[in-house]
Short mmCIF file of C-alpha atoms in Angstrom, two decimals:
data_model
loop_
_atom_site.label_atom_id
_atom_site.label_comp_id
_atom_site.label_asym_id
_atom_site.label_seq_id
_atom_site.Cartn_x
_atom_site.Cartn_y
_atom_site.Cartn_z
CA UNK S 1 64.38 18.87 37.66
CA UNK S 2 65.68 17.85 34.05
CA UNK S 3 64.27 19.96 31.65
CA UNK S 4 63.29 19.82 27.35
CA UNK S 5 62.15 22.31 25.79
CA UNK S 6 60.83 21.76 22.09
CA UNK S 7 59.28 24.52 19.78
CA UNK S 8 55.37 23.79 19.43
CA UNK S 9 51.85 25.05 19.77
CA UNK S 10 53.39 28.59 18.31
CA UNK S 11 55.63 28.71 21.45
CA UNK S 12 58.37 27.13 23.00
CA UNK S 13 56.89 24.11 25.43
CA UNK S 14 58.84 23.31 28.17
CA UNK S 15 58.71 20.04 30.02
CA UNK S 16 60.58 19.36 33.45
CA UNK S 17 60.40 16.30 35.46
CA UNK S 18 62.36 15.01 38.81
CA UNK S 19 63.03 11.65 38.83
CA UNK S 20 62.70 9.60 41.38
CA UNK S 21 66.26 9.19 43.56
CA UNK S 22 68.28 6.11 43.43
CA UNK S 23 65.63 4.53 40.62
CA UNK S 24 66.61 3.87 37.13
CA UNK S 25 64.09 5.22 35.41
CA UNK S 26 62.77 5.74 31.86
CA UNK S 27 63.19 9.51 31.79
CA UNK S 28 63.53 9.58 27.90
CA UNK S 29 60.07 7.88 27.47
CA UNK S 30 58.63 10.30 30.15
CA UNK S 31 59.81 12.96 27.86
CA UNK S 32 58.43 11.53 24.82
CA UNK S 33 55.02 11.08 25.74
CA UNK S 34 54.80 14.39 27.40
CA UNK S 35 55.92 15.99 23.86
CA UNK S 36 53.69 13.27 21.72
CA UNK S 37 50.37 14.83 23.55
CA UNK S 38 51.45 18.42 22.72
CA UNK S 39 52.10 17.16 19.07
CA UNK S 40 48.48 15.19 18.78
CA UNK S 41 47.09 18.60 20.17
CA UNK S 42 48.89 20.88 17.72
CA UNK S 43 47.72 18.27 14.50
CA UNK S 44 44.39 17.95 15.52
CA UNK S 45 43.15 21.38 16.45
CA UNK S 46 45.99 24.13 13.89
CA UNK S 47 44.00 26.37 12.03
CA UNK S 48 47.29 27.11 10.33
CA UNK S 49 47.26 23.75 9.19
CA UNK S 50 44.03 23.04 6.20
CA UNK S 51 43.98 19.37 6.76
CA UNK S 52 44.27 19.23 10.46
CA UNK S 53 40.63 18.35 12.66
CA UNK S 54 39.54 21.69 13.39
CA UNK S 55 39.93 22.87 9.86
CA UNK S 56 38.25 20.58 8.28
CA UNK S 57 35.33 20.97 11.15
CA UNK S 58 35.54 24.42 10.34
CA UNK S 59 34.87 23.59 6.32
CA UNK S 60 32.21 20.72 6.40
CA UNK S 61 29.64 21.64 9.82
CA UNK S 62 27.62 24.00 8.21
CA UNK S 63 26.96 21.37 5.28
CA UNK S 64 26.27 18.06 7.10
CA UNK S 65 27.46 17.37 10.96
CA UNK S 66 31.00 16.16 10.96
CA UNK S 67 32.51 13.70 13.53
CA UNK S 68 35.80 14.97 14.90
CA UNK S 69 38.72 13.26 16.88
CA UNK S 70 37.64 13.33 20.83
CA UNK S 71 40.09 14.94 22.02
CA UNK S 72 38.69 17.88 19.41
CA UNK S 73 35.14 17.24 20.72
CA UNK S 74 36.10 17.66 24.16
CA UNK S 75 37.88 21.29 23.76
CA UNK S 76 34.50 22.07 22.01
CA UNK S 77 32.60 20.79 24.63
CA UNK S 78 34.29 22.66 27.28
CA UNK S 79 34.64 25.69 25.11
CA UNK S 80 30.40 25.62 24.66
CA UNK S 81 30.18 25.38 28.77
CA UNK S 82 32.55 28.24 28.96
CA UNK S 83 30.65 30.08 26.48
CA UNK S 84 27.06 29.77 28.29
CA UNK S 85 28.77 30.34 31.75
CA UNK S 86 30.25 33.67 31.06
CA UNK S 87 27.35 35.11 28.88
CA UNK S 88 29.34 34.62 25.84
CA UNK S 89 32.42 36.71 27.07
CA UNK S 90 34.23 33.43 26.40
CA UNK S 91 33.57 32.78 22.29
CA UNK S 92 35.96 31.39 19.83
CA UNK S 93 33.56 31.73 17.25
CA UNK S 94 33.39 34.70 16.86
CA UNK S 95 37.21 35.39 17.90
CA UNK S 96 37.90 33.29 14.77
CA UNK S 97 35.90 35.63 12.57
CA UNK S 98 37.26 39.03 13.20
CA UNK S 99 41.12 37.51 13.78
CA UNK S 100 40.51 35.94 10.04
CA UNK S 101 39.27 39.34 8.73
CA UNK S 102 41.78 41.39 10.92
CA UNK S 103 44.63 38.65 8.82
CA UNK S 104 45.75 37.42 12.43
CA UNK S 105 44.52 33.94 11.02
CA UNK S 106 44.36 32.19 7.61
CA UNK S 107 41.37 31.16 6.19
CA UNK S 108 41.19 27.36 5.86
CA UNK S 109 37.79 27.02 5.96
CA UNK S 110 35.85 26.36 3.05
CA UNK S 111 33.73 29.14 3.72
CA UNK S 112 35.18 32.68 3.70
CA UNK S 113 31.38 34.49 4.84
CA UNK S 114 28.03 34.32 3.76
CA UNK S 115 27.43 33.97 0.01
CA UNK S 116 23.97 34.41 -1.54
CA UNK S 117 23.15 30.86 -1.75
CA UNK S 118 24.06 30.21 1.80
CA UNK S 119 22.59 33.49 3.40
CA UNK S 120 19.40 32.20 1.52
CA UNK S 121 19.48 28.93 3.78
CA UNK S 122 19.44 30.28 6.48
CA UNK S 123 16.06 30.65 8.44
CA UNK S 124 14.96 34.15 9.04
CA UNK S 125 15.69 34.49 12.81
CA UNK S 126 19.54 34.96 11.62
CA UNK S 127 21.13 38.36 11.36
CA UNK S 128 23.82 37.64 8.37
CA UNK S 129 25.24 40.74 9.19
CA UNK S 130 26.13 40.33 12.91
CA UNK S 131 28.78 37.44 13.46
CA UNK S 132 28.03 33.36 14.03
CA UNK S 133 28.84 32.57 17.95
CA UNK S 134 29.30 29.57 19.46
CA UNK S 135 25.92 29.71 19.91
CA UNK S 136 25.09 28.32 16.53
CA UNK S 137 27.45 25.34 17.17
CA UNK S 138 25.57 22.03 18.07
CA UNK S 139 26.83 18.70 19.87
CA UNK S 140 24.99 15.68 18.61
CA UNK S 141 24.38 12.49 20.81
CA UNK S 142 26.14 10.45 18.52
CA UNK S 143 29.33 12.49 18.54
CA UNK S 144 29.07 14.38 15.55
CA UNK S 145 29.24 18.44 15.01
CA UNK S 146 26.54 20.31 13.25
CA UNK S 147 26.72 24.46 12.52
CA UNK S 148 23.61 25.98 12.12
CA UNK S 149 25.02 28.34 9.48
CA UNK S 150 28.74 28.84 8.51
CA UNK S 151 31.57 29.73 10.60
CA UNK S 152 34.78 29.11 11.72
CA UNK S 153 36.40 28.03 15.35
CA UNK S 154 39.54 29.31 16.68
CA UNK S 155 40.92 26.85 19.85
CA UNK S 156 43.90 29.54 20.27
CA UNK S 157 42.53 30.28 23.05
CA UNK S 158 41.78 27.11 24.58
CA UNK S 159 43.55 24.62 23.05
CA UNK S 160 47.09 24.80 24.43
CA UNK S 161 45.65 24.63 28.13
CA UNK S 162 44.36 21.20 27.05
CA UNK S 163 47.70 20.57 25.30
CA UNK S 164 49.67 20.88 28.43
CA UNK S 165 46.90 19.06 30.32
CA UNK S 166 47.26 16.23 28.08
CA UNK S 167 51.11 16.35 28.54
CA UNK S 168 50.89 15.89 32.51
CA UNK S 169 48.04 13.07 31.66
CA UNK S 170 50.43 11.36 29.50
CA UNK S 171 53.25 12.26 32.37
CA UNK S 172 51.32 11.00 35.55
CA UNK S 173 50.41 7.38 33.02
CA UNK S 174 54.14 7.15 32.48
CA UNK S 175 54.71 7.07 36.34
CA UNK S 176 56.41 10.32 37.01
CA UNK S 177 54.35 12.55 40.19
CA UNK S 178 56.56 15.64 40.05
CA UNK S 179 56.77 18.00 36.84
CA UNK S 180 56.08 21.32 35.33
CA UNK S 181 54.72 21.59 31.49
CA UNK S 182 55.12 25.12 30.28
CA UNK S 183 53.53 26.09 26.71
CA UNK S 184 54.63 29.97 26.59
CA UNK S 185 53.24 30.53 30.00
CA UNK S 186 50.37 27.94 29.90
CA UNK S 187 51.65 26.10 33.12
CA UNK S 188 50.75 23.63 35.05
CA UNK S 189 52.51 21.41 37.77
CA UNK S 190 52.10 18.05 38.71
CA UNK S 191 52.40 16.84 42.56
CA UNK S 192 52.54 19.07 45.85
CA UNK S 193 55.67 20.76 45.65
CA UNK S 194 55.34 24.73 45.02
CA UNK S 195 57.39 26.47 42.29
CA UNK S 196 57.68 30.14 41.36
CA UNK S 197 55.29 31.13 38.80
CA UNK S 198 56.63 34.72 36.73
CA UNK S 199 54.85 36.64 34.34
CA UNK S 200 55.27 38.91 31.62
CA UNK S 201 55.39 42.63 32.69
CA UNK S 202 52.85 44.13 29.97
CA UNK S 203 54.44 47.06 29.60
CA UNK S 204 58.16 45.36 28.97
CA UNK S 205 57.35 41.19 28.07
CA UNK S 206 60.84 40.59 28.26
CA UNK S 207 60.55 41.27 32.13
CA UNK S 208 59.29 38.52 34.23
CA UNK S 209 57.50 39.44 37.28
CA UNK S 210 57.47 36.61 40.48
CA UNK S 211 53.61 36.02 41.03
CA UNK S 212 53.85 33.73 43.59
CA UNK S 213 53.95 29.60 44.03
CA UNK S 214 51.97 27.57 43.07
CA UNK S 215 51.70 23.56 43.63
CA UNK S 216 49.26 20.96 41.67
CA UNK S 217 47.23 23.44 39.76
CA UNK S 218 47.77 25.58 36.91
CA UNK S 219 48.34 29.11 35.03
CA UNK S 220 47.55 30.77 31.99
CA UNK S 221 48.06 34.30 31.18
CA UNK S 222 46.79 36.08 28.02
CA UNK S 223 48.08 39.92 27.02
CA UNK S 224 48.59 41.76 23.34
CA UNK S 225 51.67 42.85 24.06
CA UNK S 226 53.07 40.67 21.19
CA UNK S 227 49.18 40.02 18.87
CA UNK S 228 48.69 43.86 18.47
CA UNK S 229 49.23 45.04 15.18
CA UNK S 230 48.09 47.68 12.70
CA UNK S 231 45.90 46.05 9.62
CA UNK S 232 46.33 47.56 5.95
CA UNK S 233 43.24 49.88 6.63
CA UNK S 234 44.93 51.44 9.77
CA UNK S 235 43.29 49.69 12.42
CA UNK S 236 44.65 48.52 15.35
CA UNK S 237 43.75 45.15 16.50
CA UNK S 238 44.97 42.32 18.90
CA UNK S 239 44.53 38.53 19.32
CA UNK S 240 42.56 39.10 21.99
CA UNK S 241 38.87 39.90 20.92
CA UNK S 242 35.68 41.11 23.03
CA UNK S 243 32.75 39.20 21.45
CA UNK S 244 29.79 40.41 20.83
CA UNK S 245 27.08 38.47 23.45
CA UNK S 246 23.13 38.81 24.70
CA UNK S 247 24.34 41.08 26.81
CA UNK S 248 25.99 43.79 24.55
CA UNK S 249 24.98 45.88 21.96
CA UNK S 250 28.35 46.30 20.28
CA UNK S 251 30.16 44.26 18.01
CA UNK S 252 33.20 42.65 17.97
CA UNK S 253 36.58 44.72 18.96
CA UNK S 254 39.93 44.35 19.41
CA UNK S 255 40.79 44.45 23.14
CA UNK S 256 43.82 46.79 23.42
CA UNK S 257 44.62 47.90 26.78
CA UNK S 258 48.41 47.32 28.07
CA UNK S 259 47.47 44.68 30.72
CA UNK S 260 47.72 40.96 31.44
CA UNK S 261 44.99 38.65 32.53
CA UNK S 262 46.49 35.17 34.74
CA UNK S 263 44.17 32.68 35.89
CA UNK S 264 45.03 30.27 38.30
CA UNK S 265 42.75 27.26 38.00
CA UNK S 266 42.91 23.45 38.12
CA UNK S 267 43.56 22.46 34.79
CA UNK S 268 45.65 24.38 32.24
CA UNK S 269 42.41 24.35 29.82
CA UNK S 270 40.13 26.53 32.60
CA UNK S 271 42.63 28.69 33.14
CA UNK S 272 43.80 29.40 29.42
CA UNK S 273 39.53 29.83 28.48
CA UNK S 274 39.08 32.15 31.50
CA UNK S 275 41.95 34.65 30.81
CA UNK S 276 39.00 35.63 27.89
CA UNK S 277 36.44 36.07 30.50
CA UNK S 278 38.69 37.95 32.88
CA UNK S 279 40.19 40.47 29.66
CA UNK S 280 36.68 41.04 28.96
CA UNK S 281 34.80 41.59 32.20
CA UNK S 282 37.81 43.15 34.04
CA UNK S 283 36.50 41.13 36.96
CA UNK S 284 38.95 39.18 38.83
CA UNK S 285 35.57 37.58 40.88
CA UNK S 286 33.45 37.15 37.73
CA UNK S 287 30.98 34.00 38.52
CA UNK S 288 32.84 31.60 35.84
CA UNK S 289 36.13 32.35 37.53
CA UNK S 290 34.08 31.39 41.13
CA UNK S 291 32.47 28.70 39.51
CA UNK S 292 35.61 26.88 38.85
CA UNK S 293 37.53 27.89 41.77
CA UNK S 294 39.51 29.94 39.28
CA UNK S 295 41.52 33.29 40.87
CA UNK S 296 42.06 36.36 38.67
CA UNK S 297 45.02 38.63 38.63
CA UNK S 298 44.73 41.87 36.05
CA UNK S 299 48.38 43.41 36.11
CA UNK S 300 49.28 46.50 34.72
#
């Protein structure tokens, strides 16, 4: 395979593609595509960026509904299935909020919490003290985004699986049928011939551990061996959050423990949102895994 690797999406991104033999064939525009997809991705749906989609979702919703790029819509789309599927172990709502307070994100938003006037709009079935969830996110018909009160949306967790799925997309258009896109572990390879998938080793990242092969399908692992810090008020937090849902009584907390969670799954965006659901249920054969034909590896 010929291989480019290009920093992007926080990570390096990787792209490899074998060429058909004996054909001359536009390898460079192969490449270029692939990359343009990651780069749409990255503009669209940064919250490190204030003017990019999500941002600016993020700072008008709660006032009027907002019509975002598609591509945008459709990682909220499938992050709102995810949500209701795993009982709201899956929530980048309310990931958003404590990685913002924890300063693992910037505030873009135009709304930094509940202020009087906007606590006073709210009807009185909403707690102001416990967090927004994706919950209070709606989808209008006509393709526009209303929150029900204010709150902010982190695809971190989401949106590079559909980055990388976008770059095979624009791959298989451009005629090629064998490749591997690789955003910082966020795999996934294109046509029926295996390759070795590695991991991190939590307890040493700069081991890689052989998992096994894997052919037309995809990968995603998510660990805190390199999010967990130690905030100004001594706390120590990670990237990777369990949410508050129906089915807890606890708030938000930093999840902590010195493992990794892969997911194998058909698309690089199921298995990137379902490394949340495995970290938080511990449950290789949780039903959203099932439902998606997803397989769970915890490693230690």
């Amino acid at each position: 395979m010929i291989t480019r690797v290009r920093p992007a999406l926080g990570t390096l991104v990787e792209v490899s593609i074998a060429p058909p033999d004996g054909v001359d064939w536009p390898l460079e525009h192969a490449f270029t595509v692939a990359f343009a997809a990651i780069d749409t991705v990255q503009g669209l749906m940064s919250v490190h960026e204030p003017l990019s989609d999500l941002s600016q979702l993020n700072g008008h919703a709660h006032q009027q509904p907002y019509r975002p790029h598609p591509w945008t819509l459709a990682v909220l789309r499938r992050a709102l299935r995810v949500y209701r599927q795993s009982a709201g172990l899956f929530d980048c709502a309310v990931a958003a909020q404590c990685l913002t307070t924890w300063q693992l994100l910037p505030d873009h938003s135009a709304v930094a919490g509940f202020t009087r006037s906007s606590a006073s709009a709210l009807p009185d079935s909403f707690d102001v003290h416990q967090p927004a969830t994706l919950a209070d996110v709606q989808c209008l018909a006509d393709g526009r985004v209303h929150f029900k009160r204010p709150l902010r949306l982190d695809f971190g967790g989401i949106a590079k699986g559909f980055a990388v799925d976008m770059a095979v997309l624009a791959l298989y258009r451009a005629g090629v049928r064998r490749a591997v896109v690789n955003a910082g572990g966020d795999l996934r390879v294109l046509g029926s011939h295996a390759q070795e998938i590695r991991v991190r080793h939590p307890q040493n990242p700069q081991q890689l551990v052989l998992l096994g092969e894997l052919a037309a399908g995809a990968l995603a692992t998510s660990g805190v061996y390199y999010s967990q810090q130690t905030t100004p008020d001594g706390q120590t937090v990670s990237a990777l959050v369990q949410p508050h849902s129906t089915s807890q009584a606890t708030m938000p907390t930093p999840i902590l423990a010195a493992q990794s969670y892969s997911v194998i799954a058909p698309t690089a965006i199921m298995a990137d949102a379902l490394t949340k659901v495995l970290a938080c249920s511990q449950d290789p054969q949780h039903p959203a895994l099932l439902m998606y034909g997803a397989q769970g590896v915890v490693f230690a």
